[in-house]
Short mmCIF file of C-alpha atoms and ligand atoms in Angstrom, two decimals:
data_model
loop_
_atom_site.label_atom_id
_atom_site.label_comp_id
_atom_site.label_asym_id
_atom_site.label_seq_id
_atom_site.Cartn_x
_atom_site.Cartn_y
_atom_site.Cartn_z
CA UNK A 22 -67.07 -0.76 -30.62
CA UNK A 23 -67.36 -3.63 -32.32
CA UNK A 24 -67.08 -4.07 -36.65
CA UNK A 25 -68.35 -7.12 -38.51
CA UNK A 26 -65.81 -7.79 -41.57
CA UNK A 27 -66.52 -9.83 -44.52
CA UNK A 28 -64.44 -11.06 -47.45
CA UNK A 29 -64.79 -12.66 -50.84
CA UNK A 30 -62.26 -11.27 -52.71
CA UNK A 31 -60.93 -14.97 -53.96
CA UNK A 32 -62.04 -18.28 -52.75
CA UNK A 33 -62.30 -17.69 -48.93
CA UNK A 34 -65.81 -16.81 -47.42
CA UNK A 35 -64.57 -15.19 -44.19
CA UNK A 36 -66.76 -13.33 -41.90
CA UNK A 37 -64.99 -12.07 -38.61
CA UNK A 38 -66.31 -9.65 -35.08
CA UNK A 39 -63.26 -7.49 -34.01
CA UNK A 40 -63.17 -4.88 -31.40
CA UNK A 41 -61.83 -1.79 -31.26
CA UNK A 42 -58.83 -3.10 -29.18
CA UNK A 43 -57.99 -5.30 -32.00
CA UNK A 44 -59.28 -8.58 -30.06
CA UNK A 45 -60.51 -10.45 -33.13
CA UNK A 46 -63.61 -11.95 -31.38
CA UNK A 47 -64.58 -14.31 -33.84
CA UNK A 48 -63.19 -15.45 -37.04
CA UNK A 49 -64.58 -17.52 -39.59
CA UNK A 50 -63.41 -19.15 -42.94
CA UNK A 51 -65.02 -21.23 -45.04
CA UNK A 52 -62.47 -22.58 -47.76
CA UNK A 53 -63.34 -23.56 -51.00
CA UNK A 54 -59.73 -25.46 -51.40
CA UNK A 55 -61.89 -29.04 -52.17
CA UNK A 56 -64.04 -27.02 -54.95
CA UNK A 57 -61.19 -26.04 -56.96
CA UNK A 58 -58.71 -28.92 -56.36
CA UNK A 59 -59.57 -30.92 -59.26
CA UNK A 60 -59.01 -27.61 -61.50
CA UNK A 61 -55.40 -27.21 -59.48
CA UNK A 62 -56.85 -23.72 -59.79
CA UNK A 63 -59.22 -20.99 -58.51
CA UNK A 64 -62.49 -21.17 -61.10
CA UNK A 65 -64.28 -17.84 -60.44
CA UNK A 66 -67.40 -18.95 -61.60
CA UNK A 67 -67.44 -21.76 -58.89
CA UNK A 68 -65.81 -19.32 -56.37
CA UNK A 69 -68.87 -16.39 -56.64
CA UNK A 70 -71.38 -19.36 -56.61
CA UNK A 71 -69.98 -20.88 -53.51
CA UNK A 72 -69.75 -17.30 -51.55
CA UNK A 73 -73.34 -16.38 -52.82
CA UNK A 74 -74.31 -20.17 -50.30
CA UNK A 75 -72.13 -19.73 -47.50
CA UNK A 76 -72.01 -15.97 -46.71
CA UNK A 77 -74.81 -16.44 -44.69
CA UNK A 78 -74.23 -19.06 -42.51
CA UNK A 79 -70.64 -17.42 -42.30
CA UNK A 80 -71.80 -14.59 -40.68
CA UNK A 81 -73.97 -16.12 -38.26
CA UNK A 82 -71.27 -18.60 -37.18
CA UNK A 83 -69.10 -15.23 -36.66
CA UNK A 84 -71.87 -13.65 -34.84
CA UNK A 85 -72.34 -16.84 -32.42
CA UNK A 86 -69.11 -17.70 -31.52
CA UNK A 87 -68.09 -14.10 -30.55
CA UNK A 88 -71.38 -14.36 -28.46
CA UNK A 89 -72.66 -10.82 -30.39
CA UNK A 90 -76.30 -10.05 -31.78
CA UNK A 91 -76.59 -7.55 -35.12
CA UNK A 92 -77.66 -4.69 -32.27
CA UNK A 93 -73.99 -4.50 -30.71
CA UNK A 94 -72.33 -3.57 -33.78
CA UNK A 95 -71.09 -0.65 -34.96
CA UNK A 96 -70.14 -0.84 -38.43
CA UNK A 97 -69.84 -3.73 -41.34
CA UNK A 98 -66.69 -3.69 -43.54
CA UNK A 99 -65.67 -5.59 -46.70
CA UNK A 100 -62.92 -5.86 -48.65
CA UNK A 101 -64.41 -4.13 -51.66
CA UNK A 102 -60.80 -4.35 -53.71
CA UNK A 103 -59.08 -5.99 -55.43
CA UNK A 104 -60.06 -9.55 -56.49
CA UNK A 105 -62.48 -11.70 -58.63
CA UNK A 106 -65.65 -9.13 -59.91
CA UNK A 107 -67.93 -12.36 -59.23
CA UNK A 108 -66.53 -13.60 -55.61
CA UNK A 109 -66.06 -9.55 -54.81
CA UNK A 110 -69.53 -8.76 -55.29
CA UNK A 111 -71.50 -11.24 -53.09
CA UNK A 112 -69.24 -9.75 -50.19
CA UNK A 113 -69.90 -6.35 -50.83
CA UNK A 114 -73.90 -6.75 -51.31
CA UNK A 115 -73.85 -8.20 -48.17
CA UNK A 116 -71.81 -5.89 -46.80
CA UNK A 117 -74.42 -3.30 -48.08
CA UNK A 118 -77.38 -5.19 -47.24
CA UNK A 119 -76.49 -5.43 -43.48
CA UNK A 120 -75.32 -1.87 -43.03
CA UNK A 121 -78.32 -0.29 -44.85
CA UNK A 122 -80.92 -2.48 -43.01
CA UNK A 123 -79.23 -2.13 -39.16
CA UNK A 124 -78.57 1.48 -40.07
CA UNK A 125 -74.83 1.07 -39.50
CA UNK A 126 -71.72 3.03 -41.84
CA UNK A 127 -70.57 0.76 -44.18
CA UNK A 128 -66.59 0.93 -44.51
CA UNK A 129 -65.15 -0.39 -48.11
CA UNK A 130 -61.39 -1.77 -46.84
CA UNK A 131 -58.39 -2.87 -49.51
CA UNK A 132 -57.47 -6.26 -49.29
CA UNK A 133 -53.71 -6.18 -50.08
CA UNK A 134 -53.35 -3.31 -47.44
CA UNK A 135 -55.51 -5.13 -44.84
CA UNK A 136 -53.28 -8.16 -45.48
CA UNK A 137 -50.66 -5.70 -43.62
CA UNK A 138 -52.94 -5.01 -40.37
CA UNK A 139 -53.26 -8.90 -39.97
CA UNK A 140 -50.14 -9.32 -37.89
CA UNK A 141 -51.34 -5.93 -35.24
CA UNK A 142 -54.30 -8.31 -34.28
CA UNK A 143 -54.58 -9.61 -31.07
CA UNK A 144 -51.80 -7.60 -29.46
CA UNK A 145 -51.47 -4.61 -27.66
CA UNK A 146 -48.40 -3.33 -29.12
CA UNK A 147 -49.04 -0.69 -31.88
CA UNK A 148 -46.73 -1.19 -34.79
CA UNK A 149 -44.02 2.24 -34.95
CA UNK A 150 -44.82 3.95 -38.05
CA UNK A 151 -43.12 4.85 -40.35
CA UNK A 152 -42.89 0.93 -41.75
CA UNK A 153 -41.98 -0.96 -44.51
CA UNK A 154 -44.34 -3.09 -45.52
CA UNK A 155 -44.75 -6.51 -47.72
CA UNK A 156 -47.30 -8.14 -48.92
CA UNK A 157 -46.50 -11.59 -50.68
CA UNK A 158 -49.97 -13.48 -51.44
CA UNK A 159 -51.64 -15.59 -54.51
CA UNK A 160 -52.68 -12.66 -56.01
CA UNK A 161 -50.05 -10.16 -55.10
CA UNK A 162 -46.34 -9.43 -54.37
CA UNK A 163 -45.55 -5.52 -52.95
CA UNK A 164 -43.73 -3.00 -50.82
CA UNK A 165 -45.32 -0.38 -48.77
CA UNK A 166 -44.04 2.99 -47.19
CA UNK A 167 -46.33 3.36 -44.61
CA UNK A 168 -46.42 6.39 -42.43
CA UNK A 169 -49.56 5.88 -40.92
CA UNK A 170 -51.73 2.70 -41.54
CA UNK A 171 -54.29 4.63 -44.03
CA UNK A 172 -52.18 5.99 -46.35
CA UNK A 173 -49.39 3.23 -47.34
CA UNK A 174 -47.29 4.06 -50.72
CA UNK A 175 -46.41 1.23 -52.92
CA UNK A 176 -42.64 1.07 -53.37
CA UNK A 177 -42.69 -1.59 -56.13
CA UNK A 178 -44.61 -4.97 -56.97
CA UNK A 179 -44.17 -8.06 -59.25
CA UNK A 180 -43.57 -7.20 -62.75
CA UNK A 181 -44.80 -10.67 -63.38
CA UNK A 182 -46.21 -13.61 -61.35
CA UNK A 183 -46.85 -13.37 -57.91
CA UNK A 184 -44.85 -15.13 -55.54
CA UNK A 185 -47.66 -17.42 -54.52
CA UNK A 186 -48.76 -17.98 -57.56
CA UNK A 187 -45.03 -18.95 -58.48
CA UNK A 188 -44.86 -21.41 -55.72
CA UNK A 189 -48.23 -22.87 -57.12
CA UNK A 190 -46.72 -23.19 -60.05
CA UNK A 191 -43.32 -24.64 -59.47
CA UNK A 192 -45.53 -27.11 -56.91
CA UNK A 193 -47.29 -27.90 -60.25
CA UNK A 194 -43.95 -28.53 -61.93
CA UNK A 195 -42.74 -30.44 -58.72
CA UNK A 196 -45.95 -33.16 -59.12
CA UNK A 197 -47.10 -31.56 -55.71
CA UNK A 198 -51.06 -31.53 -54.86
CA UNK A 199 -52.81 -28.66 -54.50
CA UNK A 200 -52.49 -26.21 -52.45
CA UNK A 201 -49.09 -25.80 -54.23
CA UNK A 202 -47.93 -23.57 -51.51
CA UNK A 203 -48.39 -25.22 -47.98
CA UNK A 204 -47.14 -28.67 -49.60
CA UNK A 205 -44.44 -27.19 -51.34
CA UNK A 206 -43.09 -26.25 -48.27
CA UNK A 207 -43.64 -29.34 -46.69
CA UNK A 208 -41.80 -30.69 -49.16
CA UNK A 209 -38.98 -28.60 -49.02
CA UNK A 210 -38.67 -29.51 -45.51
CA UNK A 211 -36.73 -32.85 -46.23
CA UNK A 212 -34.62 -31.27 -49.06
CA UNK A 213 -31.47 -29.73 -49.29
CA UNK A 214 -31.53 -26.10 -50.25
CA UNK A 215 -28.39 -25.93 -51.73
CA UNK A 216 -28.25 -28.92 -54.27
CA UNK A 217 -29.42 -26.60 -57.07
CA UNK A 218 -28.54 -23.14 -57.84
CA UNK A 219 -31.40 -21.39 -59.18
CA UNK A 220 -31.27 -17.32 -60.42
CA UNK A 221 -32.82 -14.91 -57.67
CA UNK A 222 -34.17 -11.68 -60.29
CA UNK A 223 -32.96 -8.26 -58.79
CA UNK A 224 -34.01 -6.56 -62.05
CA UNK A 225 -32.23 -3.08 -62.44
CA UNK A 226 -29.92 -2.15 -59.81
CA UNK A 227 -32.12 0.37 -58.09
CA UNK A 228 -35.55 -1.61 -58.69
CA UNK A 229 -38.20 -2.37 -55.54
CA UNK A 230 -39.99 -4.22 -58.03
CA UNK A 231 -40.37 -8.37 -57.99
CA UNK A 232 -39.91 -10.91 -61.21
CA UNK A 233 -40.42 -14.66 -60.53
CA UNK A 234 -41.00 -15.68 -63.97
CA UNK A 235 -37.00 -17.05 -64.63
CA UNK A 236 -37.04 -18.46 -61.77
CA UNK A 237 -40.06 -20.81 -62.56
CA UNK A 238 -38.37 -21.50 -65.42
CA UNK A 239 -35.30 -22.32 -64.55
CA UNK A 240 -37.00 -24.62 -61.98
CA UNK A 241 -39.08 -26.41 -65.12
CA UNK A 242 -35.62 -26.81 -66.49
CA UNK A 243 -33.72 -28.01 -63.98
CA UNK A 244 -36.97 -30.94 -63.32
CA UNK A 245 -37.62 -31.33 -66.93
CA UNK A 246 -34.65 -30.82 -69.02
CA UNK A 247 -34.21 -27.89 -70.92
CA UNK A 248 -36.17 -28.31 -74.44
CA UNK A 249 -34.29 -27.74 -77.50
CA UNK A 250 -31.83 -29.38 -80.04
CA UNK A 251 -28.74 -27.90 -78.44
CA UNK A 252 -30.03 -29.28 -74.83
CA UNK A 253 -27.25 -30.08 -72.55
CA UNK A 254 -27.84 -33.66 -70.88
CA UNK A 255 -31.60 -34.24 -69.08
CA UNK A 256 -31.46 -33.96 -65.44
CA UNK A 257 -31.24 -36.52 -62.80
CA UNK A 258 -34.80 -38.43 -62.79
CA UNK A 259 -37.58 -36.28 -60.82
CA UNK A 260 -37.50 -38.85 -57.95
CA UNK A 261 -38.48 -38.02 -54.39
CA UNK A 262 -35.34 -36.98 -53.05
CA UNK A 263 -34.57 -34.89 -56.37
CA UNK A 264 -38.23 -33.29 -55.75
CA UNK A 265 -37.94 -32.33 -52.36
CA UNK A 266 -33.87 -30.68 -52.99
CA UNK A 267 -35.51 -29.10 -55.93
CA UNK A 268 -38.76 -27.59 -53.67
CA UNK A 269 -36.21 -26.61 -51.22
CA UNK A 270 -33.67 -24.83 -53.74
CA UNK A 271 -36.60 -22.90 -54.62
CA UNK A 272 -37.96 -21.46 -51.75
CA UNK A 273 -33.73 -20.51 -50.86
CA UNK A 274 -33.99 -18.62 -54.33
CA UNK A 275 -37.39 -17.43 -53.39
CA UNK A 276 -37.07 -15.90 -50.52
CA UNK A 277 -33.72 -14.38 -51.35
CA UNK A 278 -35.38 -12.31 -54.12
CA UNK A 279 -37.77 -11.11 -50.90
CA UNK A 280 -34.95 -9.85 -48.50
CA UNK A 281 -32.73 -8.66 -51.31
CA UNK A 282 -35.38 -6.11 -52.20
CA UNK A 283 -36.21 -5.42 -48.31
CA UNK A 284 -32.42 -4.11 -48.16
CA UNK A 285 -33.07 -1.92 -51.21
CA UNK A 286 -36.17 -0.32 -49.50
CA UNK A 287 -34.20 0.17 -46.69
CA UNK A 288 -31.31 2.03 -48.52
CA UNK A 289 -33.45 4.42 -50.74
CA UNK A 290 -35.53 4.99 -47.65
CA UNK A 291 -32.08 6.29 -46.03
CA UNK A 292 -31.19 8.28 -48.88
CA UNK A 293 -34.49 10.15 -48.18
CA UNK A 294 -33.29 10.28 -44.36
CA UNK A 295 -36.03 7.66 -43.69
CA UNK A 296 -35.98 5.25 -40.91
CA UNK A 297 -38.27 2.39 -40.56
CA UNK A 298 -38.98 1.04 -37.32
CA UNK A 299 -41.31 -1.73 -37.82
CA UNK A 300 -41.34 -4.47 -41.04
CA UNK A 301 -45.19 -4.90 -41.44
CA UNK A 302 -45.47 -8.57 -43.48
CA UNK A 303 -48.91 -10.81 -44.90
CA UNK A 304 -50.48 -12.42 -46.94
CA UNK A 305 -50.30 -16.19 -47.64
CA UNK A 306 -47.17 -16.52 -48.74
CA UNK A 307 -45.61 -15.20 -44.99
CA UNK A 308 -46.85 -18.99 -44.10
CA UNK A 309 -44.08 -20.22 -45.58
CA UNK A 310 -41.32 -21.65 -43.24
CA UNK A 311 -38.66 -20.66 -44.94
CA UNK A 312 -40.02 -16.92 -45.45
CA UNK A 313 -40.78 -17.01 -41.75
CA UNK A 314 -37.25 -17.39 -40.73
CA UNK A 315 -35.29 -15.11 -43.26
CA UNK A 316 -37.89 -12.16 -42.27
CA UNK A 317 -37.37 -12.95 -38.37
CA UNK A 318 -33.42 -13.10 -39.33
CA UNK A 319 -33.40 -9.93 -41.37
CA UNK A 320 -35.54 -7.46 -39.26
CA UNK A 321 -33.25 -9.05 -36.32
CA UNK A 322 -30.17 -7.34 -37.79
CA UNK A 323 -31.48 -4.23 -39.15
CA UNK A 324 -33.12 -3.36 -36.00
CA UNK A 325 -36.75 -3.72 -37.29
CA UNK A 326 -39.63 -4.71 -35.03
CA UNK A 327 -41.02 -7.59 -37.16
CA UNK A 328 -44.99 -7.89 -37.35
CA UNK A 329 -45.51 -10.97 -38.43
CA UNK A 330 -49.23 -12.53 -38.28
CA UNK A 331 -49.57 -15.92 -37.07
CA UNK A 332 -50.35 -18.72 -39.87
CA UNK A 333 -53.97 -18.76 -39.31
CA UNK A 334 -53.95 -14.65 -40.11
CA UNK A 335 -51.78 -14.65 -43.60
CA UNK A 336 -54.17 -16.27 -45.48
CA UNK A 337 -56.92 -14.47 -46.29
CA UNK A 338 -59.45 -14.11 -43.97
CA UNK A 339 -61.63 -11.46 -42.50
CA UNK A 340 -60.59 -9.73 -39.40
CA UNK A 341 -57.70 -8.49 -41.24
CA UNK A 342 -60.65 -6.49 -42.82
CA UNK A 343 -62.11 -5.58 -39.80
CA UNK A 344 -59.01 -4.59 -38.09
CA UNK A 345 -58.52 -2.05 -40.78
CA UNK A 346 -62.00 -1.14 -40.57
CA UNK A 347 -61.55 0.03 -36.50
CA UNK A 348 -58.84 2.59 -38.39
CA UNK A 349 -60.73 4.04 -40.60
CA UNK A 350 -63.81 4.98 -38.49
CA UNK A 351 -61.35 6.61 -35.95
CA UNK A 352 -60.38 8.47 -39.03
CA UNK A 353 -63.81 9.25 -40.07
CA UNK A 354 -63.41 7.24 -43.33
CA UNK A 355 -66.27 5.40 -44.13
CA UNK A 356 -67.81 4.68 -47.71
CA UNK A 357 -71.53 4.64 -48.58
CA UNK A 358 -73.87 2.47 -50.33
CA UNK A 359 -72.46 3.36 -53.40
CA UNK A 360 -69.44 1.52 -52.60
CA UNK A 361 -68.27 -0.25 -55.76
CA UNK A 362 -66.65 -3.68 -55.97
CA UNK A 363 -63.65 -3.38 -57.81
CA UNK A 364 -61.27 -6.08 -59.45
CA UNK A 365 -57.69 -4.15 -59.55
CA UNK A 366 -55.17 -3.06 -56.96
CA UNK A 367 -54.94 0.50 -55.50
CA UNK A 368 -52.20 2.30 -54.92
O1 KG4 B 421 -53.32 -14.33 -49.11
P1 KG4 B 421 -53.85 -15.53 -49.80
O2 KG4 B 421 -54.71 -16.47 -49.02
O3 KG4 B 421 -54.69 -15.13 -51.07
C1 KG4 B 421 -54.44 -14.01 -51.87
O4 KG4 B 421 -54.79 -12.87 -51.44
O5 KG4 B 421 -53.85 -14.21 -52.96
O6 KG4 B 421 -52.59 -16.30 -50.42
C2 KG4 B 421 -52.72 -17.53 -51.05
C3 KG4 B 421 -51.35 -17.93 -51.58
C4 KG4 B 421 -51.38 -19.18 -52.46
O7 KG4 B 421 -50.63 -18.92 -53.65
C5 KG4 B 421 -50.70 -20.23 -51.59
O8 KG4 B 421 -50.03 -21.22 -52.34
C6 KG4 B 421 -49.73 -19.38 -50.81
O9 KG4 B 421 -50.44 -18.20 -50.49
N1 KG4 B 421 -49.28 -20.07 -49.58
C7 KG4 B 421 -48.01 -20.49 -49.38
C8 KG4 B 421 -48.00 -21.14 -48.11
N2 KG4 B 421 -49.27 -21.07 -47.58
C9 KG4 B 421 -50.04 -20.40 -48.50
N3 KG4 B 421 -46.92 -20.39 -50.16
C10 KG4 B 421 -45.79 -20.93 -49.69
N4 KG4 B 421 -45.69 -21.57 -48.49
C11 KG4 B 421 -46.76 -21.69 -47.69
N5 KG4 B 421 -46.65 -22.32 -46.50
ZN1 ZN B 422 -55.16 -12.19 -49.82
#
């Protein structure tokens, strides 16, 4: 059994063959990273046009280097949800295309929850439900109950920005290139974590949910001076070594607000006489060093199993959507060619 899974939810073109054994065969990913750089931002128009060129020649690349003609598959999947409208609906009309033409069920997958499967690829271990899941990406920042991998229940999300889109913007604040992210944490590499204090949000005291606004702010301050009449004295000049202690301050406070709120989960969870076994993480944001380690560190001493997807799998690509995919056809849950791209989260 072998699925063909596409995505174009943002500014990846990602075609990927995985089997039923969760071997990803083939996975392909066409960036668009140079296209948007000198907007130091995602421009959907660009985005659909560029996924409308390369989807083909994505999916052939996918097909050749897993060695696989159209005639061994057994399904196409797409992420279908959520995204860009534009850059979601090349993927899905291709998705439709190919499973109406090779007479093959077409399976609509959610992104955010797919993100979650990425880390179960390529191993033989299956994850112990029940599992707390989180999802920290460009787009999105949430927890997930999941019993099974079908049905996960969001626990809480960002009230606000999410956290990769606050490390793109405090790497915009910080002078860093884009992608904010990955050079961010480069960054933060040489500096010292603990040279400025910034706030870590916990919101109200039994809240799942995520805020990164004040702490962008606080990071603008602290590089920029606080604006204002009554403004205490400007900061120490944004030189390297003040950039880098800065970057690195905020991915302590960062990350903090992460496993703060993983410790919550776990304690209502208890209350219900809920244990988790495994800590299901992805999306682009679980390529962050820092992250990395506090997650490994934190599942380590509750007892969690930590699934973790290597950094080629927690950006977006597609045999997180294929993985998925293998799920749902065991399950019988497959969409038809009405299947509808749509632009906001699910549950
Ligand atoms: O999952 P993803 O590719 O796209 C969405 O579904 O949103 O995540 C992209 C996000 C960007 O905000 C990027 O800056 C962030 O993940 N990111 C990182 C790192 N690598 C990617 N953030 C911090 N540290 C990284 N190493
Ligand atoms: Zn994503």
């Amino acid at each position: 059994m072998l699925i063909l899974g596409l995505e174009t939810s943002c500014d990846e073109t990602a075609a990927a063959i995985v089997d039923a054994r969760r071997r990803v065969l083939s996975s392909v990913v066409a960036s668009q990273t140079d296209l948007h750089a000198e907007y130091a931002g995602v421009v959907p128009e660009i985005a659909s046009r560029a996924h409308a060129e390369r989807i083909l020649p994505v999916v052939r690349e996918a097909l050749a280097e897993a060695g696989v003609g159209l005639g061994m598959l057994s399904a196409i999947a797409v992420g279908h949800r959520p995204g860009l409208i534009g850059s979601l609906v090349v993927g899905v009309s291709a998705a439709k295309a190919l499973a109406w033409s090779l007479s093959l069920p077409l399976i609509g997958v959610d992104h955010v929850h797919a993100h979650l499967y990425a880390g179960a690829l390529d191993s033989d271990d299956a994850p112990l439900f029940p599992a707390l899941g989180l999802v920290v990406s460009g787009g999105h920042t949430s927890l997930y109950e999941l019993p099974d991998w079908l049905c996960p229940r969001r626990l809480g999300g960002t009230i606000d920005d999410a956290m990769g889109e606050a490390y793109d913007k405090a790497a915009a604040i910080l002078d860093v290139p884009f992608p904010g992210g990955p050079n961010l944490d480069r960054l933060a590499a040489t500096g010292n974590d603990r040279a400025i204090d910034l706030p870590v949000s916990r919101l109200g005291r039994d809240s799942l949910d995520f805020s990164f606004s004040g702490l962008k702010t606080a990071l603008l301050y602290a590089a920029r001076g606080v604006p204002g009449e009554r403004a205490p004295a400007p900061p120490p000049p944004l030189d390297d070594r003040r950039r880098a202690d800065l970057a690195a301050s905020f991915q302590r406070a960062a990350s903090r607000a992460i496993t703060i709120k993983l410790e919550r989960a776990l304690e209502h969870a208890s209350q219900r006489g809920v244990r988790y076994t495994s800590l299901l993480t992805g999306g682009g944001v679980t390529a962050n060093s820092r992250l990395r380690a506090e997650l490994a560190t934190f599942a380590a001493t509750r007892g969690l199993r930590l699934v973790l997807p290597p950094v080629h799998l927690c950006v977006d690509n597609a045999a997180m959507i294929a993985g998925l995919a293998h799920e749902a056809l065991r399950a019988g849950a497959t969409s038809d060619l009405t299947l509808r791209a749509v632009p906001t989260a699910g549950v």
